[in-house]
Short mmCIF file of C-alpha atoms in Angstrom, two decimals:
data_model
loop_
_atom_site.label_atom_id
_atom_site.label_comp_id
_atom_site.label_asym_id
_atom_site.label_seq_id
_atom_site.Cartn_x
_atom_site.Cartn_y
_atom_site.Cartn_z
CA MET H 26 0.01 -0.01 0.00
CA ARG H 27 1.38 3.35 -0.94
CA HIS H 28 1.40 6.00 1.79
CA THR H 29 1.00 9.60 0.92
CA PHE H 30 3.39 12.27 2.21
CA ARG H 31 0.57 13.74 4.35
CA TYR H 32 -0.08 10.38 6.01
CA LEU H 33 3.64 9.84 6.70
CA LYS H 34 4.05 13.33 8.07
CA LYS H 35 1.07 12.98 10.42
CA HIS H 36 2.13 9.48 11.49
CA TYR H 37 5.76 10.28 12.22
CA SER H 38 5.53 13.90 13.35
CA PHE H 39 4.88 12.56 16.85
CA TYR H 40 8.53 11.57 17.07
CA LEU H 41 9.66 15.09 16.20
CA GLY H 42 7.53 17.01 18.72
CA GLY H 43 4.24 16.67 16.87
CA ASP H 44 2.46 15.88 20.13
CA GLN H 45 3.32 19.25 21.68
CA PRO H 46 0.32 21.54 22.07
CA PRO H 47 0.35 24.74 20.09
CA VAL H 48 1.40 27.74 22.20
CA ASN H 49 0.88 31.32 21.07
CA TRP H 50 3.83 33.72 20.81
CA LEU H 51 2.64 35.89 23.67
CA GLU H 52 2.62 32.92 26.04
CA ARG H 53 6.00 31.74 24.82
CA PHE H 54 7.42 35.21 25.53
CA ARG H 55 5.63 35.51 28.91
CA SER H 56 6.99 32.12 30.04
CA SER H 57 10.53 32.67 28.77
CA PHE H 58 10.74 36.18 30.17
CA GLY H 59 9.39 34.90 33.50
CA ALA H 60 12.05 32.27 33.68
CA LEU H 61 14.72 34.87 32.90
CA ILE H 62 13.51 37.32 35.56
CA GLY H 63 12.79 34.57 38.06
CA LEU H 64 16.20 32.90 37.76
CA MET H 65 17.99 36.26 37.85
CA LEU H 66 16.20 37.19 41.10
CA VAL H 67 16.71 33.77 42.66
CA PHE H 68 20.41 33.68 41.76
CA ALA H 69 21.04 37.22 43.01
CA LEU H 70 19.16 36.53 46.30
CA ALA H 71 20.87 33.17 46.81
CA GLN H 72 24.27 34.64 46.13
CA TYR H 73 23.59 37.45 48.59
CA ILE H 74 22.40 34.98 51.26
CA GLY H 75 25.50 32.83 50.59
CA GLU H 76 27.78 35.86 51.05
CA LEU H 77 26.00 36.79 54.28
CA SER H 78 26.35 33.32 55.69
CA GLY H 79 29.83 32.71 54.32
CA VAL H 80 28.72 29.77 52.19
CA ASN H 81 30.25 29.41 48.71
CA GLU H 82 27.58 27.10 47.34
CA TRP H 83 24.51 29.20 46.51
CA LEU H 84 23.31 27.60 43.32
CA MET H 85 21.80 24.25 42.37
CA ALA H 86 22.26 23.30 38.74
CA SER H 87 18.83 21.82 38.13
CA LEU H 88 17.06 25.03 39.03
CA GLY H 89 16.66 25.82 35.30
CA ALA H 90 14.59 22.68 34.85
CA SER H 91 12.48 23.58 37.92
CA ALA H 92 12.00 27.09 36.45
CA LEU H 93 10.66 25.55 33.24
CA LEU H 94 7.96 23.77 35.22
CA VAL H 95 7.11 26.76 37.42
CA PHE H 96 7.04 29.40 34.63
CA VAL H 97 5.97 27.43 31.58
CA LEU H 98 3.72 24.74 33.13
CA PRO H 99 2.43 26.36 36.35
CA GLY H 100 -0.69 24.15 36.32
CA SER H 101 1.34 20.93 36.42
CA PRO H 102 1.17 18.98 39.68
CA MET H 103 4.96 18.63 39.36
CA ALA H 104 5.35 22.42 39.44
CA GLN H 105 3.44 23.00 42.67
CA PRO H 106 5.28 24.32 45.78
CA TRP H 107 5.25 21.06 47.68
CA ALA H 108 6.62 19.13 44.72
CA VAL H 109 9.39 21.64 44.00
CA ILE H 110 10.51 22.29 47.54
CA ALA H 111 10.09 18.82 49.05
CA GLY H 112 11.20 16.99 45.93
CA ASN H 113 14.42 18.94 45.55
CA THR H 114 15.25 18.87 49.27
CA LEU H 115 14.51 15.16 49.70
CA SER H 116 16.59 14.32 46.62
CA ALA H 117 19.55 16.30 47.88
CA LEU H 118 19.35 14.49 51.24
CA VAL H 119 19.18 11.10 49.48
CA GLY H 120 22.05 11.99 47.18
CA ILE H 121 24.23 13.07 50.10
CA SER H 122 23.36 9.88 51.99
CA CYS H 123 24.19 7.72 48.94
CA PHE H 124 27.50 9.61 48.55
CA HIS H 125 28.39 8.71 52.14
CA LEU H 126 27.09 5.16 52.24
CA ILE H 127 28.01 3.86 48.79
CA GLY H 128 31.62 4.15 47.84
CA HIS H 129 31.48 3.64 44.08
CA PRO H 130 29.80 6.33 41.91
CA LEU H 131 28.49 3.72 39.45
CA LEU H 132 26.40 2.32 42.29
CA ALA H 133 25.74 5.58 44.16
CA LEU H 134 24.34 7.43 41.11
CA PRO H 135 21.51 5.09 40.14
CA MET H 136 20.77 4.40 43.80
CA ALA H 137 20.48 8.09 44.59
CA ALA H 138 18.14 8.71 41.63
CA SER H 139 15.95 5.67 42.25
CA VAL H 140 15.68 6.16 46.03
CA SER H 141 14.85 9.84 45.57
CA ILE H 142 12.12 8.93 43.00
CA PHE H 143 10.72 6.35 45.46
CA GLY H 144 10.80 8.94 48.25
CA MET H 145 9.04 11.48 46.09
CA PHE H 146 6.34 8.92 45.37
CA MET H 147 5.96 8.26 49.12
CA LEU H 148 5.79 11.99 50.01
CA ARG H 149 3.64 12.83 46.97
CA CYS H 150 6.14 15.37 45.69
CA LEU H 151 7.13 14.15 42.26
CA HIS H 152 9.32 16.79 40.59
CA PRO H 153 11.42 15.46 37.68
CA PRO H 154 14.36 17.93 38.09
CA ALA H 155 14.74 16.67 41.65
CA ALA H 156 16.04 13.30 40.40
CA ALA H 157 18.82 15.30 38.78
CA VAL H 158 19.55 16.94 42.14
CA ALA H 159 20.35 13.53 43.60
CA LEU H 160 22.75 12.86 40.72
CA ILE H 161 24.35 16.28 40.92
CA VAL H 162 25.11 15.80 44.58
CA VAL H 163 26.82 12.48 44.02
CA LEU H 164 28.68 13.67 40.94
CA GLY H 165 29.80 16.81 42.77
CA GLY H 166 31.00 14.86 45.76
CA ILE H 167 28.87 16.95 48.08
CA GLY H 168 29.06 15.35 51.47
CA HIS H 169 27.58 17.89 53.88
CA TYR H 170 23.87 17.85 54.65
CA ARG H 171 23.75 21.64 54.88
CA TYR H 172 23.70 21.69 51.04
CA ALA H 173 20.17 20.19 51.08
CA PHE H 174 18.90 23.24 53.00
CA PHE H 175 21.08 25.91 51.42
CA PRO H 176 21.19 26.19 48.50
CA VAL H 177 18.67 23.49 47.49
CA MET H 178 15.69 24.20 49.78
CA ILE H 179 16.23 27.98 49.93
CA ASP H 180 16.66 28.27 46.15
CA SER H 181 13.49 26.20 45.70
CA ILE H 182 11.51 28.40 48.06
CA LEU H 183 12.78 31.56 46.32
CA LEU H 184 11.85 30.12 42.93
CA ILE H 185 8.32 29.36 44.13
CA LEU H 186 7.87 32.85 45.62
CA VAL H 187 9.14 34.61 42.46
CA GLY H 188 7.14 32.24 40.26
CA ALA H 189 3.96 32.91 42.21
CA ALA H 190 4.47 36.70 42.12
CA TYR H 191 5.19 36.61 38.35
CA ALA H 192 2.27 34.35 37.53
CA ASN H 193 -0.17 36.45 39.48
CA LEU H 194 1.18 39.67 37.90
CA THR H 195 0.70 38.24 34.44
CA GLY H 196 -2.79 36.80 35.05
CA LYS H 197 -1.86 33.14 35.57
CA ARG H 198 -2.95 30.98 38.49
CA TYR H 199 -0.04 29.69 40.56
CA PRO H 200 0.09 27.81 42.75
CA ASN H 201 -2.94 25.70 41.93
CA ARG H 202 -5.67 26.01 44.46
CA PRO H 203 -8.16 23.23 45.11
CA ARG H 204 -11.52 23.97 43.39
CA ASN H 205 -14.60 23.70 45.52
#
Protein backbone atom coordinates (compact mmCIF):
# COMPACT_ATOMS: atom_id res chain seq x y z
CA MET A 1 0.00 0.00 0.00
CA ARG A 2 1.37 3.37 -0.96
CA HIS A 3 1.39 6.00 1.79
CA THR A 4 1.01 9.61 0.93
CA PHE A 5 3.37 12.27 2.21
CA ARG A 6 0.56 13.75 4.33
CA TYR A 7 -0.07 10.39 6.00
CA LEU A 8 3.62 9.83 6.71
CA LYS A 9 4.05 13.34 8.05
CA LYS A 10 1.07 12.96 10.39
CA HIS A 11 2.11 9.48 11.49
CA TYR A 12 5.77 10.29 12.20
CA SER A 13 5.54 13.90 13.37
CA PHE A 14 4.87 12.55 16.85
CA TYR A 15 8.53 11.57 17.09
CA LEU A 16 9.65 15.09 16.19
CA GLY A 17 7.53 16.99 18.71
CA GLY A 18 4.24 16.69 16.88
CA ASP A 19 2.47 15.88 20.12
CA GLN A 20 3.33 19.26 21.65
CA PRO A 21 0.31 21.52 22.06
CA PRO A 22 0.35 24.76 20.09
CA VAL A 23 1.41 27.75 22.20
CA ASN A 24 0.88 31.31 21.05
CA TRP A 25 3.82 33.70 20.83
CA LEU A 26 2.65 35.90 23.68
CA GLU A 27 2.60 32.92 26.05
CA ARG A 28 6.01 31.77 24.83
CA PHE A 29 7.43 35.22 25.55
CA ARG A 30 5.64 35.50 28.92
CA SER A 31 6.99 32.13 30.06
CA SER A 32 10.54 32.66 28.79
CA PHE A 33 10.75 36.18 30.17
CA GLY A 34 9.38 34.93 33.51
CA ALA A 35 12.07 32.26 33.69
CA LEU A 36 14.73 34.88 32.90
CA ILE A 37 13.53 37.33 35.55
CA GLY A 38 12.80 34.58 38.05
CA LEU A 39 16.19 32.91 37.75
CA MET A 40 18.01 36.26 37.85
CA LEU A 41 16.21 37.17 41.09
CA VAL A 42 16.72 33.76 42.66
CA PHE A 43 20.42 33.68 41.74
CA ALA A 44 21.01 37.21 43.03
CA LEU A 45 19.17 36.55 46.31
CA ALA A 46 20.85 33.18 46.80
CA GLN A 47 24.28 34.63 46.14
CA TYR A 48 23.58 37.45 48.61
CA ILE A 49 22.39 34.97 51.27
CA GLY A 50 25.48 32.84 50.59
CA GLU A 51 27.77 35.85 51.05
CA LEU A 52 26.01 36.82 54.29
CA SER A 53 26.35 33.32 55.69
CA GLY A 54 29.84 32.69 54.33
CA VAL A 55 28.72 29.76 52.18
CA ASN A 56 30.26 29.39 48.73
CA GLU A 57 27.56 27.09 47.34
CA TRP A 58 24.53 29.21 46.52
CA LEU A 59 23.33 27.58 43.31
CA MET A 60 21.81 24.25 42.36
CA ALA A 61 22.27 23.30 38.74
CA SER A 62 18.83 21.81 38.13
CA LEU A 63 17.06 25.06 39.02
CA GLY A 64 16.66 25.81 35.31
CA ALA A 65 14.56 22.69 34.85
CA SER A 66 12.48 23.58 37.91
CA ALA A 67 11.99 27.07 36.45
CA LEU A 68 10.65 25.55 33.24
CA LEU A 69 7.95 23.78 35.19
CA VAL A 70 7.11 26.77 37.41
CA PHE A 71 7.04 29.41 34.65
CA VAL A 72 5.97 27.41 31.58
CA LEU A 73 3.71 24.75 33.12
CA PRO A 74 2.43 26.36 36.34
CA GLY A 75 -0.67 24.15 36.31
CA SER A 76 1.33 20.92 36.42
CA PRO A 77 1.18 18.97 39.68
CA MET A 78 4.97 18.63 39.38
CA ALA A 79 5.36 22.42 39.45
CA GLN A 80 3.45 23.01 42.68
CA PRO A 81 5.27 24.33 45.76
CA TRP A 82 5.26 21.07 47.69
CA ALA A 83 6.62 19.13 44.72
CA VAL A 84 9.39 21.64 43.99
CA ILE A 85 10.53 22.29 47.56
CA ALA A 86 10.09 18.82 49.06
CA GLY A 87 11.19 16.97 45.91
CA ASN A 88 14.42 18.93 45.56
CA THR A 89 15.25 18.87 49.28
CA LEU A 90 14.50 15.16 49.68
CA SER A 91 16.58 14.30 46.61
CA ALA A 92 19.54 16.30 47.90
CA LEU A 93 19.34 14.49 51.25
CA VAL A 94 19.15 11.11 49.48
CA GLY A 95 22.05 12.00 47.18
CA ILE A 96 24.24 13.08 50.09
CA SER A 97 23.38 9.89 51.98
CA CYS A 98 24.21 7.74 48.96
CA PHE A 99 27.49 9.60 48.54
CA HIS A 100 28.40 8.71 52.14
CA LEU A 101 27.06 5.16 52.23
CA ILE A 102 28.01 3.84 48.80
CA GLY A 103 31.64 4.16 47.83
CA HIS A 104 31.49 3.64 44.11
CA PRO A 105 29.80 6.32 41.92
CA LEU A 106 28.50 3.74 39.45
CA LEU A 107 26.40 2.33 42.28
CA ALA A 108 25.74 5.58 44.16
CA LEU A 109 24.37 7.45 41.11
CA PRO A 110 21.52 5.09 40.15
CA MET A 111 20.77 4.37 43.80
CA ALA A 112 20.49 8.11 44.57
CA ALA A 113 18.14 8.71 41.64
CA SER A 114 15.96 5.66 42.27
CA VAL A 115 15.67 6.16 46.04
CA SER A 116 14.85 9.84 45.54
CA ILE A 117 12.14 8.91 43.02
CA PHE A 118 10.71 6.35 45.46
CA GLY A 119 10.82 8.93 48.26
CA MET A 120 9.04 11.50 46.09
CA PHE A 121 6.33 8.92 45.38
CA MET A 122 5.96 8.28 49.11
CA LEU A 123 5.79 11.98 50.00
CA ARG A 124 3.62 12.82 46.97
CA CYS A 125 6.11 15.40 45.72
CA LEU A 126 7.12 14.16 42.26
CA HIS A 127 9.32 16.77 40.61
CA PRO A 128 11.43 15.46 37.69
CA PRO A 129 14.34 17.93 38.10
CA ALA A 130 14.73 16.67 41.67
CA ALA A 131 16.02 13.31 40.42
CA ALA A 132 18.82 15.30 38.79
CA VAL A 133 19.55 16.96 42.14
CA ALA A 134 20.36 13.54 43.60
CA LEU A 135 22.76 12.84 40.72
CA ILE A 136 24.36 16.29 40.90
CA VAL A 137 25.10 15.81 44.59
CA VAL A 138 26.82 12.47 44.03
CA LEU A 139 28.70 13.67 40.94
CA GLY A 140 29.80 16.81 42.76
CA GLY A 141 31.01 14.86 45.76
CA ILE A 142 28.87 16.97 48.09
CA GLY A 143 29.06 15.37 51.48
CA HIS A 144 27.59 17.91 53.89
CA TYR A 145 23.89 17.85 54.64
CA ARG A 146 23.75 21.64 54.87
CA TYR A 147 23.69 21.68 51.06
CA ALA A 148 20.17 20.21 51.10
CA PHE A 149 18.91 23.23 53.00
CA PHE A 150 21.08 25.91 51.43
CA PRO A 151 21.17 26.21 48.51
CA VAL A 152 18.67 23.50 47.50
CA MET A 153 15.70 24.20 49.78
CA ILE A 154 16.23 27.98 49.94
CA ASP A 155 16.64 28.26 46.14
CA SER A 156 13.48 26.19 45.69
CA ILE A 157 11.51 28.41 48.06
CA LEU A 158 12.79 31.55 46.34
CA LEU A 159 11.85 30.12 42.93
CA ILE A 160 8.31 29.36 44.14
CA LEU A 161 7.89 32.85 45.61
CA VAL A 162 9.15 34.59 42.46
CA GLY A 163 7.13 32.24 40.25
CA ALA A 164 3.94 32.91 42.21
CA ALA A 165 4.47 36.67 42.09
CA TYR A 166 5.19 36.63 38.35
CA ALA A 167 2.28 34.35 37.52
CA ASN A 168 -0.16 36.45 39.49
CA LEU A 169 1.18 39.68 37.92
CA THR A 170 0.70 38.22 34.43
CA GLY A 171 -2.76 36.79 35.05
CA LYS A 172 -1.87 33.12 35.56
CA ARG A 173 -2.94 30.98 38.48
CA TYR A 174 -0.04 29.72 40.54
CA PRO A 175 0.09 27.81 42.74
CA ASN A 176 -2.93 25.71 41.94
CA ARG A 177 -5.67 26.01 44.47
CA PRO A 178 -8.18 23.24 45.09
CA ARG A 179 -11.51 23.96 43.41
CA ASN A 180 -14.63 23.71 45.52
